[in-house]
PDB file of C-alpha atoms in Angstrom:
ATOM      1  CA  UNK A 203      -8.272  -1.868  14.075  1.00 84.00           C
ATOM      2  CA  UNK A 204      -9.862   1.522  13.475  1.00 88.00           C
ATOM      3  CA  UNK A 205     -11.798  -0.053  10.606  1.00 91.00           C
ATOM      4  CA  UNK A 206     -12.879  -3.139  12.517  1.00 90.00           C
ATOM      5  CA  UNK A 207     -10.058  -5.399  11.295  1.00 92.00           C
ATOM      6  CA  UNK A 208      -8.721  -7.704  14.051  1.00 88.00           C
ATOM      7  CA  UNK A 209      -5.107  -7.156  15.071  1.00 84.00           C
ATOM      8  CA  UNK A 210      -2.485  -9.480  13.562  1.00 84.00           C
ATOM      9  CA  UNK A 211      -4.713 -10.274  10.577  1.00 90.00           C
ATOM     10  CA  UNK A 212      -2.695 -12.073   7.895  1.00 90.00           C
ATOM     11  CA  UNK A 213      -1.690 -11.798   5.134  1.00 94.00           C
ATOM     12  CA  UNK A 214      -0.980  -8.087   5.251  1.00 93.00           C
ATOM     13  CA  UNK A 215       1.625  -5.486   4.353  1.00 94.00           C
ATOM     14  CA  UNK A 216       4.500  -7.539   5.779  1.00 92.00           C
ATOM     15  CA  UNK A 217       3.651 -10.640   3.758  1.00 93.00           C
ATOM     16  CA  UNK A 218       3.118  -8.520   0.645  1.00 94.00           C
ATOM     17  CA  UNK A 219       6.523  -6.843   0.933  1.00 92.00           C
ATOM     18  CA  UNK A 220       8.627  -9.691   2.327  1.00 90.00           C
ATOM     19  CA  UNK A 221       7.103 -12.819   0.815  1.00 90.00           C
ATOM     20  CA  UNK A 222       5.627 -11.534  -2.409  1.00 90.00           C
ATOM     21  CA  UNK A 223       2.002 -12.277  -1.512  1.00 94.00           C
ATOM     22  CA  UNK A 224      -0.286 -10.662  -4.071  1.00 96.00           C
ATOM     23  CA  UNK A 225      -1.834  -7.399  -2.817  1.00 95.00           C
ATOM     24  CA  UNK A 226      -5.269  -8.607  -3.914  1.00 95.00           C
ATOM     25  CA  UNK A 227      -4.902 -11.520  -1.470  1.00 96.00           C
ATOM     26  CA  UNK A 228      -4.109  -9.105   1.381  1.00 96.00           C
ATOM     27  CA  UNK A 229      -7.081  -6.775   0.949  1.00 97.00           C
ATOM     28  CA  UNK A 230      -9.702  -6.830   3.690  1.00 96.00           C
ATOM     29  CA  UNK A 231     -13.067  -5.426   2.666  1.00 95.00           C
ATOM     30  CA  UNK A 232     -14.913  -3.587   5.439  1.00 94.00           C
ATOM     31  CA  UNK A 233     -18.108  -1.580   5.486  1.00 93.00           C
ATOM     32  CA  UNK A 234     -15.937   1.532   5.738  1.00 93.00           C
ATOM     33  CA  UNK A 235     -13.626   0.767   2.825  1.00 94.00           C
ATOM     34  CA  UNK A 236     -10.923  -1.663   1.708  1.00 96.00           C
ATOM     35  CA  UNK A 237      -7.586  -1.891   3.494  1.00 95.00           C
ATOM     36  CA  UNK A 238      -4.410  -3.929   3.631  1.00 96.00           C
ATOM     37  CA  UNK A 239      -3.721  -4.513   7.331  1.00 94.00           C
ATOM     38  CA  UNK A 240      -0.391  -4.291   9.071  1.00 89.00           C
ATOM     39  CA  UNK A 241       0.778  -6.534  11.892  1.00 82.00           C
ATOM     40  CA  UNK A 242       3.649  -6.258  14.341  1.00 82.00           C
ATOM     41  CA  UNK A 243       5.928  -8.300  12.065  1.00 85.00           C
ATOM     42  CA  UNK A 244       6.231  -5.319   9.719  1.00 86.00           C
ATOM     43  CA  UNK A 245       8.812  -3.907  12.127  1.00 81.00           C
ATOM     44  CA  UNK A 246      11.242  -6.530  10.818  1.00 83.00           C
ATOM     45  CA  UNK A 247      10.677  -5.619   7.181  1.00 84.00           C
ATOM     46  CA  UNK A 248      13.209  -2.777   7.142  1.00 81.00           C
ATOM     47  CA  UNK A 249      15.992  -5.207   8.048  1.00 85.00           C
ATOM     48  CA  UNK A 250      14.809  -7.888   5.623  1.00 88.00           C
ATOM     49  CA  UNK A 251      14.565  -5.433   2.734  1.00 87.00           C
ATOM     50  CA  UNK A 252      18.192  -4.291   3.003  1.00 87.00           C
ATOM     51  CA  UNK A 253      19.531  -7.129   0.853  1.00 85.00           C
ATOM     52  CA  UNK A 254      16.732  -7.051  -1.720  1.00 86.00           C
ATOM     53  CA  UNK A 255      17.183  -5.779  -5.257  1.00 86.00           C
ATOM     54  CA  UNK A 256      15.338  -2.505  -5.836  1.00 90.00           C
ATOM     55  CA  UNK A 257      14.639  -2.400  -2.118  1.00 93.00           C
ATOM     56  CA  UNK A 258      13.169   1.111  -2.304  1.00 94.00           C
ATOM     57  CA  UNK A 259      10.660   0.001  -4.959  1.00 95.00           C
ATOM     58  CA  UNK A 260       9.182  -3.109  -3.307  1.00 94.00           C
ATOM     59  CA  UNK A 261       5.969  -1.398  -2.205  1.00 95.00           C
ATOM     60  CA  UNK A 262       5.503   0.409  -5.520  1.00 96.00           C
ATOM     61  CA  UNK A 263       5.991  -2.783  -7.521  1.00 95.00           C
ATOM     62  CA  UNK A 264       3.430  -4.562  -5.340  1.00 94.00           C
ATOM     63  CA  UNK A 265       0.775  -1.824  -5.379  1.00 95.00           C
ATOM     64  CA  UNK A 266       1.115  -1.295  -9.122  1.00 93.00           C
ATOM     65  CA  UNK A 267      -1.342  -4.169  -9.672  1.00 92.00           C
ATOM     66  CA  UNK A 268      -4.047  -2.197  -7.811  1.00 95.00           C
ATOM     67  CA  UNK A 269      -3.732   1.126  -9.624  1.00 90.00           C
ATOM     68  CA  UNK A 270      -6.660   0.444 -11.959  1.00 91.00           C
ATOM     69  CA  UNK A 271      -8.915  -0.761  -9.140  1.00 93.00           C
ATOM     70  CA  UNK A 272      -8.961   2.363  -6.960  1.00 95.00           C
ATOM     71  CA  UNK A 273      -9.239   6.116  -7.439  1.00 93.00           C
ATOM     72  CA  UNK A 274      -7.062   6.731  -4.359  1.00 94.00           C
ATOM     73  CA  UNK A 275      -4.695   4.544  -2.343  1.00 96.00           C
ATOM     74  CA  UNK A 276      -3.718   6.053   1.016  1.00 96.00           C
ATOM     75  CA  UNK A 277      -0.480   4.825   2.584  1.00 95.00           C
ATOM     76  CA  UNK A 278      -0.176   5.456   6.314  1.00 92.00           C
ATOM     77  CA  UNK A 279       3.457   5.878   7.378  1.00 86.00           C
ATOM     78  CA  UNK A 280       5.320   5.861  10.681  1.00 77.00           C
ATOM     79  CA  UNK A 281       6.841   9.238  11.657  1.00 74.00           C
ATOM     80  CA  UNK A 282      10.362   8.214  10.715  1.00 77.00           C
ATOM     81  CA  UNK A 283      12.495   8.229   7.585  1.00 78.00           C
ATOM     82  CA  UNK A 284      13.601   4.611   7.480  1.00 85.00           C
ATOM     83  CA  UNK A 285      13.289   2.130   4.593  1.00 89.00           C
ATOM     84  CA  UNK A 286       9.561   1.495   4.975  1.00 91.00           C
ATOM     85  CA  UNK A 287       8.816   5.200   4.722  1.00 91.00           C
ATOM     86  CA  UNK A 288      11.148   5.534   1.735  1.00 92.00           C
ATOM     87  CA  UNK A 289       9.156   2.748   0.059  1.00 94.00           C
ATOM     88  CA  UNK A 290       5.971   4.714   0.671  1.00 94.00           C
ATOM     89  CA  UNK A 291       7.506   7.906  -0.763  1.00 94.00           C
ATOM     90  CA  UNK A 292       8.630   6.030  -3.876  1.00 95.00           C
ATOM     91  CA  UNK A 293       5.169   4.488  -4.349  1.00 95.00           C
ATOM     92  CA  UNK A 294       3.244   7.721  -3.798  1.00 95.00           C
ATOM     93  CA  UNK A 295       2.261  10.514  -6.140  1.00 94.00           C
ATOM     94  CA  UNK A 296       2.030  13.038  -3.312  1.00 94.00           C
ATOM     95  CA  UNK A 297       2.490  13.396   0.439  1.00 95.00           C
ATOM     96  CA  UNK A 298      -0.039  14.817   2.884  1.00 95.00           C
ATOM     97  CA  UNK A 299       1.736  15.719   6.129  1.00 94.00           C
ATOM     98  CA  UNK A 300      -0.278  15.825   9.376  1.00 93.00           C
ATOM     99  CA  UNK A 301       1.343  17.851  12.132  1.00 90.00           C
ATOM    100  CA  UNK A 302       0.517  19.182  15.567  1.00 88.00           C
ATOM    101  CA  UNK A 303       0.714  22.915  16.243  1.00 83.00           C
ATOM    102  CA  UNK A 304       3.886  22.726  18.321  1.00 82.00           C
ATOM    103  CA  UNK A 305       7.331  24.192  17.770  1.00 79.00           C
ATOM    104  CA  UNK A 306       9.121  20.837  17.703  1.00 80.00           C
ATOM    105  CA  UNK A 307       6.829  19.827  14.840  1.00 80.00           C
ATOM    106  CA  UNK A 308       7.516  23.153  13.142  1.00 76.00           C
ATOM    107  CA  UNK A 309      11.256  22.506  13.347  1.00 77.00           C
ATOM    108  CA  UNK A 310      10.878  18.939  12.108  1.00 79.00           C
ATOM    109  CA  UNK A 311       8.831  19.752   9.028  1.00 82.00           C
ATOM    110  CA  UNK A 312      11.778  21.510   7.361  1.00 80.00           C
ATOM    111  CA  UNK A 313      13.845  18.307   7.673  1.00 82.00           C
ATOM    112  CA  UNK A 314      10.954  16.228   6.346  1.00 85.00           C
ATOM    113  CA  UNK A 315      10.481  18.481   3.325  1.00 85.00           C
ATOM    114  CA  UNK A 316      14.220  18.224   2.607  1.00 86.00           C
ATOM    115  CA  UNK A 317      13.973  14.409   2.687  1.00 86.00           C
ATOM    116  CA  UNK A 318      10.971  14.491   0.357  1.00 91.00           C
ATOM    117  CA  UNK A 319      12.881  16.689  -2.106  1.00 91.00           C
ATOM    118  CA  UNK A 320      15.822  14.263  -1.994  1.00 90.00           C
ATOM    119  CA  UNK A 321      13.482  11.365  -2.726  1.00 92.00           C
ATOM    120  CA  UNK A 322      11.985  13.377  -5.578  1.00 92.00           C
ATOM    121  CA  UNK A 323      15.417  13.937  -7.147  1.00 93.00           C
ATOM    122  CA  UNK A 324      16.795  10.432  -6.698  1.00 93.00           C
ATOM    123  CA  UNK A 325      13.942   7.915  -6.618  1.00 94.00           C
ATOM    124  CA  UNK A 326      10.560   9.376  -7.556  1.00 95.00           C
ATOM    125  CA  UNK A 327      10.483  12.283 -10.006  1.00 94.00           C
ATOM    126  CA  UNK A 328       6.700  12.483  -9.749  1.00 94.00           C
ATOM    127  CA  UNK A 329       6.575  12.950  -5.975  1.00 94.00           C
ATOM    128  CA  UNK A 330       4.969  16.162  -4.775  1.00 92.00           C
ATOM    129  CA  UNK A 331       3.953  17.613  -1.418  1.00 92.00           C
ATOM    130  CA  UNK A 332       0.164  17.495  -1.419  1.00 93.00           C
ATOM    131  CA  UNK A 333      -0.010  19.711   1.628  1.00 93.00           C
ATOM    132  CA  UNK A 334       0.241  20.044   5.389  1.00 94.00           C
ATOM    133  CA  UNK A 335      -2.719  19.290   7.655  1.00 96.00           C
ATOM    134  CA  UNK A 336      -2.899  20.764  11.145  1.00 94.00           C
ATOM    135  CA  UNK A 337      -4.130  18.245  13.711  1.00 93.00           C
ATOM    136  CA  UNK A 338      -5.106  18.448  17.399  1.00 90.00           C
ATOM    137  CA  UNK A 339      -5.909  22.045  16.533  1.00 90.00           C
ATOM    138  CA  UNK A 340      -7.045  24.353  19.338  1.00 90.00           C
ATOM    139  CA  UNK A 341      -7.478  27.978  18.190  1.00 86.00           C
ATOM    140  CA  UNK A 342      -7.916  29.138  21.804  1.00 88.00           C
ATOM    141  CA  UNK A 343      -4.182  28.798  22.493  1.00 89.00           C
ATOM    142  CA  UNK A 344      -1.629  31.382  21.404  1.00 89.00           C
ATOM    143  CA  UNK A 345       0.876  28.687  20.435  1.00 87.00           C
ATOM    144  CA  UNK A 346      -1.540  27.092  17.976  1.00 88.00           C
ATOM    145  CA  UNK A 347      -2.218  30.438  16.296  1.00 88.00           C
ATOM    146  CA  UNK A 348       1.483  31.321  16.152  1.00 88.00           C
ATOM    147  CA  UNK A 349       2.492  27.992  14.606  1.00 86.00           C
ATOM    148  CA  UNK A 350      -0.372  28.154  12.105  1.00 89.00           C
ATOM    149  CA  UNK A 351       0.681  31.656  11.060  1.00 89.00           C
ATOM    150  CA  UNK A 352       4.320  30.606  10.647  1.00 85.00           C
ATOM    151  CA  UNK A 353       3.289  27.665   8.479  1.00 87.00           C
ATOM    152  CA  UNK A 354       1.054  29.868   6.365  1.00 89.00           C
ATOM    153  CA  UNK A 355       3.984  32.197   5.654  1.00 87.00           C
ATOM    154  CA  UNK A 356       6.324  29.277   4.945  1.00 84.00           C
ATOM    155  CA  UNK A 357       3.985  27.006   2.964  1.00 86.00           C
ATOM    156  CA  UNK A 358       1.429  29.320   1.380  1.00 90.00           C
ATOM    157  CA  UNK A 359      -1.376  27.372  -0.264  1.00 92.00           C
ATOM    158  CA  UNK A 360       0.254  24.059   0.644  1.00 92.00           C
ATOM    159  CA  UNK A 361      -1.261  24.513   4.107  1.00 93.00           C
ATOM    160  CA  UNK A 362      -4.722  22.965   4.117  1.00 96.00           C
ATOM    161  CA  UNK A 363      -7.588  25.224   5.143  1.00 95.00           C
ATOM    162  CA  UNK A 364      -9.209  22.318   6.974  1.00 96.00           C
ATOM    163  CA  UNK A 365      -7.920  21.644  10.489  1.00 95.00           C
ATOM    164  CA  UNK A 366      -8.558  18.610  12.692  1.00 95.00           C
ATOM    165  CA  UNK A 367      -9.570  19.675  16.225  1.00 93.00           C
ATOM    166  CA  UNK A 368      -8.847  18.019  19.525  1.00 89.00           C
ATOM    167  CA  UNK A 369     -11.790  15.699  20.121  1.00 89.00           C
ATOM    168  CA  UNK A 370     -12.686  13.015  22.641  1.00 91.00           C
ATOM    169  CA  UNK A 371     -14.774  11.284  19.976  1.00 92.00           C
ATOM    170  CA  UNK A 372     -11.742  11.011  17.701  1.00 92.00           C
ATOM    171  CA  UNK A 373      -9.811   9.293  20.482  1.00 91.00           C
ATOM    172  CA  UNK A 374     -12.687   6.944  21.330  1.00 93.00           C
ATOM    173  CA  UNK A 375     -13.571   5.755  17.829  1.00 93.00           C
ATOM    174  CA  UNK A 376     -10.644   3.323  17.194  1.00 91.00           C
ATOM    175  CA  UNK A 377     -11.323   1.457  20.441  1.00 91.00           C
ATOM    176  CA  UNK A 378     -14.766   0.640  19.031  1.00 92.00           C
ATOM    177  CA  UNK A 379     -13.308  -0.593  15.745  1.00 92.00           C
ATOM    178  CA  UNK A 380     -14.863   2.267  13.800  1.00 93.00           C
ATOM    179  CA  UNK A 381     -13.762   5.427  12.006  1.00 94.00           C
ATOM    180  CA  UNK A 382     -15.073   8.567  13.669  1.00 94.00           C
ATOM    181  CA  UNK A 383     -17.379   9.271  10.711  1.00 93.00           C
ATOM    182  CA  UNK A 384     -19.310   6.126  11.643  1.00 94.00           C
ATOM    183  CA  UNK A 385     -18.851   6.284  15.413  1.00 94.00           C
ATOM    184  CA  UNK A 386     -20.304   9.792  15.763  1.00 95.00           C
ATOM    185  CA  UNK A 387     -21.053  11.325  12.378  1.00 93.00           C
ATOM    186  CA  UNK A 388     -22.020  14.708  13.836  1.00 94.00           C
ATOM    187  CA  UNK A 389     -19.013  15.184  16.124  1.00 95.00           C
ATOM    188  CA  UNK A 390     -16.479  17.952  15.501  1.00 94.00           C
ATOM    189  CA  UNK A 391     -13.852  15.410  14.479  1.00 94.00           C
ATOM    190  CA  UNK A 392     -16.160  13.664  12.036  1.00 95.00           C
ATOM    191  CA  UNK A 393     -17.226  16.911  10.386  1.00 97.00           C
ATOM    192  CA  UNK A 394     -13.576  17.979  10.124  1.00 96.00           C
ATOM    193  CA  UNK A 395     -12.530  14.765   8.369  1.00 96.00           C
ATOM    194  CA  UNK A 396     -15.444  15.085   5.940  1.00 96.00           C
ATOM    195  CA  UNK A 397     -14.285  18.628   5.194  1.00 97.00           C
ATOM    196  CA  UNK A 398     -10.753  17.299   4.710  1.00 97.00           C
ATOM    197  CA  UNK A 399     -11.987  14.729   2.192  1.00 96.00           C
ATOM    198  CA  UNK A 400     -13.809  17.434   0.240  1.00 96.00           C
ATOM    199  CA  UNK A 401     -10.787  19.734   0.223  1.00 96.00           C
ATOM    200  CA  UNK A 402      -8.450  16.907  -0.771  1.00 96.00           C
ATOM    201  CA  UNK A 403     -10.649  15.886  -3.713  1.00 94.00           C
ATOM    202  CA  UNK A 404     -11.061  19.504  -4.795  1.00 94.00           C
ATOM    203  CA  UNK A 405      -7.298  20.065  -4.722  1.00 92.00           C
ATOM    204  CA  UNK A 406      -6.408  16.841  -6.535  1.00 89.00           C
ATOM    205  CA  UNK A 407      -9.128  17.039  -9.182  1.00 85.00           C
ATOM    206  CA  UNK A 408      -9.384  20.803  -9.528  1.00 68.00           C
TER     207      UNK A 408
END
């Protein structure tokens, strides 16, 4: 919906993973970029995939047909480590982890990195941690600075220099069916995401 695609648009990710619909038939072209939408039925996919052969590779096998069509394919994952997320980790070359500057998030990232390393050993030898991106960043608070410093010591250059600030415009943009870079291109959030894109490309192509 943040790219102007109506909710419950079909076919989408669920139909691609559960019914074998071709990814090319699921792509919605928008003025902001191409996407494969997700509807509420995807919640049932984890259960339906349990009995499938190569259940961890369903998403990778589907997206393989698109590899020559795009420079980058971004897979947005729920913040959980169930079968859908495992499919995303198997399909991906690298993982970019967004996290808030809070201690619960700091504690959780160690568990997430352990899970990524397990996936790397068992299912996807090419999987790497692209980096960690700090979101809802507010440098005026001591907690934000403390968490950022801890992550810098723990992650080194895996911590992105770009941070995404707290921004009303960021929160408003999806309700208008637009990414923030189109909704208010000069807002703090928009400028931060443009900086993120530049840093990401520099890191991946440098």
